Short mmCIF file of C-alpha atoms in Angstrom, two decimals:
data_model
loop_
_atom_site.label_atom_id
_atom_site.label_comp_id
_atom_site.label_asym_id
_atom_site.label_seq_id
_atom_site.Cartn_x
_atom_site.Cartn_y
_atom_site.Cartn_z
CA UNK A 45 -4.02 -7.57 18.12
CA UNK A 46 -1.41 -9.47 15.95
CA UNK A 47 -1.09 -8.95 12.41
CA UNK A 48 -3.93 -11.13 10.91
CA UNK A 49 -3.74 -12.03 7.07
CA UNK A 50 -6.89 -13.09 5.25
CA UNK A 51 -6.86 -14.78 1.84
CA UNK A 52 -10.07 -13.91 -0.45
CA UNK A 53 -9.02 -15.36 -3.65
CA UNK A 54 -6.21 -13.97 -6.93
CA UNK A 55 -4.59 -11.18 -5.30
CA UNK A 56 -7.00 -9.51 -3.09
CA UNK A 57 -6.14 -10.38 0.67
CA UNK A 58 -7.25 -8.36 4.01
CA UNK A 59 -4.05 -7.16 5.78
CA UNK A 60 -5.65 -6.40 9.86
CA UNK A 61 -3.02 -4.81 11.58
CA UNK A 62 -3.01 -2.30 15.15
CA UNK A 63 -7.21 -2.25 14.51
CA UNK A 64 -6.88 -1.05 10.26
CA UNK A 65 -8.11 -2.94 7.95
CA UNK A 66 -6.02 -3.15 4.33
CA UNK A 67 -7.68 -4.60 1.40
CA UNK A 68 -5.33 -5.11 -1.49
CA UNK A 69 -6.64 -5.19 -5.09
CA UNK A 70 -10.34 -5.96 -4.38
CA UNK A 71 -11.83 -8.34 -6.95
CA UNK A 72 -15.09 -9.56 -5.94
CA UNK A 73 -16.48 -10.72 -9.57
CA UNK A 74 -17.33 -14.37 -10.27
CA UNK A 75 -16.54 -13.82 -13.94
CA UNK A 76 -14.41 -10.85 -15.44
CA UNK A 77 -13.85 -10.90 -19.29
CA UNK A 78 -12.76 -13.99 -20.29
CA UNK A 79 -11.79 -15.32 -16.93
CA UNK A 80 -14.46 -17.23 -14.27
CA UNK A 81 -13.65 -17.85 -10.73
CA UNK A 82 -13.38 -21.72 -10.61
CA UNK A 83 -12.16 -21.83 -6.62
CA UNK A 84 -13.56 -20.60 -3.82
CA UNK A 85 -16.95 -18.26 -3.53
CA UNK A 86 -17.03 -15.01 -4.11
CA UNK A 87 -16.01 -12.59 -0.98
CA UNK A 88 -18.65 -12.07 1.18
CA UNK A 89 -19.59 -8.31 2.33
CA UNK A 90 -17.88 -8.55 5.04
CA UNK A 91 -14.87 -8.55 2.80
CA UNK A 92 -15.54 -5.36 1.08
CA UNK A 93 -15.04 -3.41 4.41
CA UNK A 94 -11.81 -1.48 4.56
CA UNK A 95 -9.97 1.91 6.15
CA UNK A 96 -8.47 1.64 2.98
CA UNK A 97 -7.74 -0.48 -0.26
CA UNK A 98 -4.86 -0.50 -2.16
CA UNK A 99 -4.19 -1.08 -6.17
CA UNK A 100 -1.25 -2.36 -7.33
CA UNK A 101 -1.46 -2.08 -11.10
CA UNK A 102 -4.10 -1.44 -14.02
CA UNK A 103 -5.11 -4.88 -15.16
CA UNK A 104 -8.27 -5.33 -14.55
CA UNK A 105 -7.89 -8.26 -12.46
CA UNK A 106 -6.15 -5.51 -10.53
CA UNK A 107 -7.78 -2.54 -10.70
CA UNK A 108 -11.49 -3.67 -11.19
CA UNK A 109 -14.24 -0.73 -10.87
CA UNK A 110 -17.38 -2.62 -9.61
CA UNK A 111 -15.77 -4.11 -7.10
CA UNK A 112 -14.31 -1.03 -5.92
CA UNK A 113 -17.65 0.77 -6.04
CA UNK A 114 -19.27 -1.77 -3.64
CA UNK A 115 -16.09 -0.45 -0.76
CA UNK A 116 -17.88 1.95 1.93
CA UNK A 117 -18.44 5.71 1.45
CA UNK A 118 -15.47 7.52 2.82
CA UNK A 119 -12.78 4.77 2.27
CA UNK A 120 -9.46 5.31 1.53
CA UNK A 121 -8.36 4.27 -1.66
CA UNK A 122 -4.40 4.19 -3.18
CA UNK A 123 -3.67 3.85 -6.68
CA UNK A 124 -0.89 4.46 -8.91
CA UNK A 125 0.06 7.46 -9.95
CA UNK A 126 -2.26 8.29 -13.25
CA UNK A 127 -4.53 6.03 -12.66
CA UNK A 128 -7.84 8.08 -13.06
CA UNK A 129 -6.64 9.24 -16.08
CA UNK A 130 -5.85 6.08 -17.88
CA UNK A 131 -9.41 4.45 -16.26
CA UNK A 132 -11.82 6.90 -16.30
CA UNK A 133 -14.09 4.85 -14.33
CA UNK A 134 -12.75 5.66 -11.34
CA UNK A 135 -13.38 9.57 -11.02
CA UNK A 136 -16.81 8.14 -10.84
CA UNK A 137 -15.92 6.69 -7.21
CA UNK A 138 -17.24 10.03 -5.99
CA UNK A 139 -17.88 8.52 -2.42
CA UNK A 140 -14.48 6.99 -1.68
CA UNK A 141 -11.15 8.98 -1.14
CA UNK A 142 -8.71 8.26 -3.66
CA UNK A 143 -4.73 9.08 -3.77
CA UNK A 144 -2.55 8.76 -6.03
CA UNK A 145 1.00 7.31 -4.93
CA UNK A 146 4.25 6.22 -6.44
CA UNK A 147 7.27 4.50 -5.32
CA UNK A 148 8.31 6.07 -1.93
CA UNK A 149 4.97 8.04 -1.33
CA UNK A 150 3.80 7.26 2.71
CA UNK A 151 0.11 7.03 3.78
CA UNK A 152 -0.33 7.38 7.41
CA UNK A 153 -3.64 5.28 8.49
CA UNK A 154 -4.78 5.38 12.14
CA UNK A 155 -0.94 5.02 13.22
CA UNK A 156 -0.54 2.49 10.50
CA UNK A 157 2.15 3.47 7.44
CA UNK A 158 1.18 2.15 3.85
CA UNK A 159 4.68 2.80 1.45
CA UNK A 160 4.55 1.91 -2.05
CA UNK A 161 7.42 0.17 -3.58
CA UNK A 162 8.32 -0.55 -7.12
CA UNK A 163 7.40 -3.44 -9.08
CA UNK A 164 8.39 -4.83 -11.82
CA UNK A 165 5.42 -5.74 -14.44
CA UNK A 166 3.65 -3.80 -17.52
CA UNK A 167 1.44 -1.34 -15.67
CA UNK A 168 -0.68 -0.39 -18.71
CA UNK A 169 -4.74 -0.68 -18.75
CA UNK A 170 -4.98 -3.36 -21.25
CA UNK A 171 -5.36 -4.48 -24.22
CA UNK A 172 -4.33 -0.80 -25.34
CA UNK A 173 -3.06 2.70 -23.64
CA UNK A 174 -0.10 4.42 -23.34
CA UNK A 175 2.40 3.03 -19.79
CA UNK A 176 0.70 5.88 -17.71
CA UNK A 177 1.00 4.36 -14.09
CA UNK A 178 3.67 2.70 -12.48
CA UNK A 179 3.33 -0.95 -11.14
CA UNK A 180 3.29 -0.98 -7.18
CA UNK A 181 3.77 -3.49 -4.15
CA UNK A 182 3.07 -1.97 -0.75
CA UNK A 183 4.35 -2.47 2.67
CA UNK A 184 1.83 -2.00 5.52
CA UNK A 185 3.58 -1.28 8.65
CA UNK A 186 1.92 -1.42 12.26
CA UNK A 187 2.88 -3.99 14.85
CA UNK A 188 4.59 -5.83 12.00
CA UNK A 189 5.45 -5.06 8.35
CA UNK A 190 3.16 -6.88 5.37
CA UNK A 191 4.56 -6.75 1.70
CA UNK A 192 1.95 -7.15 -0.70
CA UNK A 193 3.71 -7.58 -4.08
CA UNK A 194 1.36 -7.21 -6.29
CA UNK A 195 2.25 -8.65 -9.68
CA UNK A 196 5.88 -8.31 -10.35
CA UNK A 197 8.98 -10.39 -11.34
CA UNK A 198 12.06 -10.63 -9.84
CA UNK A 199 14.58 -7.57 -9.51
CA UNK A 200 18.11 -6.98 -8.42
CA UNK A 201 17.49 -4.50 -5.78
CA UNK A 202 14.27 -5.98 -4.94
CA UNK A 203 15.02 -6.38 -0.77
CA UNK A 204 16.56 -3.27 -0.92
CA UNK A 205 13.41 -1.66 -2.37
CA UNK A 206 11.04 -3.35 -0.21
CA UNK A 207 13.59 -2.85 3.30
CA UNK A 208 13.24 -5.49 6.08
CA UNK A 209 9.42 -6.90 6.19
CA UNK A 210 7.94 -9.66 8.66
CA UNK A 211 5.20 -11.21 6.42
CA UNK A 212 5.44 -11.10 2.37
CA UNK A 213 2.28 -11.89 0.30
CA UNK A 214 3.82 -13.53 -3.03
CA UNK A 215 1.83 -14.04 -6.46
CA UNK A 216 3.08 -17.84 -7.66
CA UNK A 217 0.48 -18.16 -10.49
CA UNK A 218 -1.59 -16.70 -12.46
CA UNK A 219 -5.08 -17.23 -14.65
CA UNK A 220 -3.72 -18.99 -17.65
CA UNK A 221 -1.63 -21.57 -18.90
CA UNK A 222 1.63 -19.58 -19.51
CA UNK A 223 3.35 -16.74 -17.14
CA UNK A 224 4.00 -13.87 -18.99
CA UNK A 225 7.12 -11.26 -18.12
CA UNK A 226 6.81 -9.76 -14.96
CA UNK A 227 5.67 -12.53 -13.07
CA UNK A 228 6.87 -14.82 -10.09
CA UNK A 229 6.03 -18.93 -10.99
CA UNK A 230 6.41 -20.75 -7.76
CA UNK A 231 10.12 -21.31 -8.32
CA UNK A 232 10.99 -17.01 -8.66
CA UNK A 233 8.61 -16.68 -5.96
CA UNK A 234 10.67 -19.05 -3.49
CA UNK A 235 13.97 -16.89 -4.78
CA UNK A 236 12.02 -13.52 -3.68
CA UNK A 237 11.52 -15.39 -0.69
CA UNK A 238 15.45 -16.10 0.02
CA UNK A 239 16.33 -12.16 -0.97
CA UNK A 240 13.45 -10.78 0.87
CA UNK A 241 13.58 -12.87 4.69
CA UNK A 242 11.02 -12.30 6.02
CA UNK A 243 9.46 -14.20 8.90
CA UNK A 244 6.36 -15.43 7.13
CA UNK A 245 4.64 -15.93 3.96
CA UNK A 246 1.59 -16.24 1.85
CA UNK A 247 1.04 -17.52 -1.76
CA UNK A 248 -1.86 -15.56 -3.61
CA UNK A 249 -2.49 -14.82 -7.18
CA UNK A 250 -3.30 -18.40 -8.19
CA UNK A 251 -6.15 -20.91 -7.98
CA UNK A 252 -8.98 -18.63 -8.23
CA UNK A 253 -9.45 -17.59 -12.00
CA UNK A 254 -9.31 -19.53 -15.10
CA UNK A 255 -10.26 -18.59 -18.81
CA UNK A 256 -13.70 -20.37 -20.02
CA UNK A 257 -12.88 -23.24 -21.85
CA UNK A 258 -9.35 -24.04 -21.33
CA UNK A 259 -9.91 -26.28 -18.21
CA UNK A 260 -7.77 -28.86 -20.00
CA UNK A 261 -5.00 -26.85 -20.60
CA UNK A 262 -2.12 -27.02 -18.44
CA UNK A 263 -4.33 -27.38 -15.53
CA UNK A 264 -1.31 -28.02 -12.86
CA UNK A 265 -1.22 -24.40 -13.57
CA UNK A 266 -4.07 -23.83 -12.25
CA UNK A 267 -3.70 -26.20 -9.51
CA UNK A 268 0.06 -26.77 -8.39
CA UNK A 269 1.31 -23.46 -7.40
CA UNK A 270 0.37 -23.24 -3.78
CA UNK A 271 1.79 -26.75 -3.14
CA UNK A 272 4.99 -26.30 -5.17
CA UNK A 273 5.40 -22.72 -3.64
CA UNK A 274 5.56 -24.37 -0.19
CA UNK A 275 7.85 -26.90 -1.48
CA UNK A 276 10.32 -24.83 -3.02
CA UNK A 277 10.62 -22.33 -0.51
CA UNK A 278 11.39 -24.88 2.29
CA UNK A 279 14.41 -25.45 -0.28
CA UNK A 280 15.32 -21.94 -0.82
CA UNK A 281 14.51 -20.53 2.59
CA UNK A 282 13.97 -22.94 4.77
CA UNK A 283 13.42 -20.50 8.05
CA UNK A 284 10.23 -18.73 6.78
CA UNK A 285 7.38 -20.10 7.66
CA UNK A 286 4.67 -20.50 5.05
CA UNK A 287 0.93 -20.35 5.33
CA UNK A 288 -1.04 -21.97 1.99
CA UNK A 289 -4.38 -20.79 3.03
CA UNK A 290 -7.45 -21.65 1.45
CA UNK A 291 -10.20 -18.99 -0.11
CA UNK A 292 -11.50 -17.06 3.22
CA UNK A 293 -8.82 -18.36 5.68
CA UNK A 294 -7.28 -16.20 8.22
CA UNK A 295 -4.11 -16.43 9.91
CA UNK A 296 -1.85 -14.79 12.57
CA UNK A 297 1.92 -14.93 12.03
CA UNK A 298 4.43 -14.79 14.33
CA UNK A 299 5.98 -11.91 14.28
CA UNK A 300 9.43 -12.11 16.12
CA UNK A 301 11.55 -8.57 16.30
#
């Protein structure tokens, strides 16, 4: 079947490709912290099912243990290098299969290749710890090839680092009011766009989570970067086609060789 790209909220997506199923950063919390999901229901279980699930970074919005723990005994799971050592949380995830990968490490899945790629964003497990893990994207390549950034910013070599891709997933927000360093807004977001080519794209990491109490703050923030992705990147590369799904939407993109 065609590559088909499902959107479950922040940065966790379903990436069905040749019959494997890739779930990237699984979040399935309605409130984490300081943070409540304001968009969209929580995944349903049919969600959590995976050959494998990929982390990009340590943040817990990332890398968030309950929500891997619910994932099916015997899946696959990728994290960064380090990972179990800076959250010890997840050598208690006795019943799934975890690897840890760096930039240029392969996973072969049922004939489907998962290769991390840098990123560029503070990989730490905050609020403290040593930089122990690397920040990832990952491109999932079976009938077509699916770059999940993760969080990152903008880098020079970043289509080089990446290679040629058919569908790119792109953060454009975040869960507050201000972008830190090491993001993409919608604007950087439509430039990764131009560098990267792909065919098709997505806009996660936005809309879903919001702290408690600061619904009055900057809420375009919150609200806008979907719609202003779409709009910039029919600016800055106007042949990729983009798909602004809503929470649980599917699509299948063309995928033209």
């Amino acid at each position: 079947m065609p590559v088909e790209i499902t959107w479950w909220g922040h940065a966790t997506c379903t990436v069905e490709d040749a019959n494997v199923r890739v779930l990237t950063d699984p979040l399935f919390a309605r409130r984490l912290a300081h943070l409540r999901r304001r968009r969209g229901a929580p995944p349903p279980p049919a969600a959590w099912r995976a050959d494998v699930a990929v982390v990009s970074h340590l943040h817990a919005d990332h890398l968030h243990v309950p929500s891997l723990a619910r994932l099916a005994p015997g899946t696959r799971l990728l994290v960064p290098r380090g990972a179990p050592r800076a959250v010890p949380g997840l050598r208690r995830l006795a019943h799934l299969q975890v690897s840890e990968v760096e930039p240029g490490d392969e996973t072969v899945v049922d004939g489907v290749r998962i290769r991390a790629v840098p990123a560029r964003h503070d990989g730490r497990r905050l609020p403290v710890g040593p930089h122990r893990s690397p920040a990832l994207g990952y491109v999932v390549e079976g009938e077509a090839r699916t770059y999940f950034a993760g969080d990152t910013g903008l880098f020079e070599d970043m289509a080089r680092a990446v290679g040629p891709v058919d569908v790119a997933l792109l953060p454009v927000g975040g869960w507050g009011p201000y972008l830190g360093e090491g993001h993409l807004d919608a604007g950087r977001a439509a430039e990764a766009l131009a560098r990267l080519a792909p065919g098709s794209a997505v806009p996660v990491h936005y809309g879903t989570y919001w702290p408690i109490g600061m619904d009055a703050v900057r809420p375009h923030e919150f609200h806008a970067p979907g719609e202003e992705f779409v709009r910039l990147a029919a600016r800055r590369a106007p042949g990729v086609t983009v798909h602004r799904l809503g929470h649980g939407e599917s699509v299948r993109p063309e995928v033209v060789r």
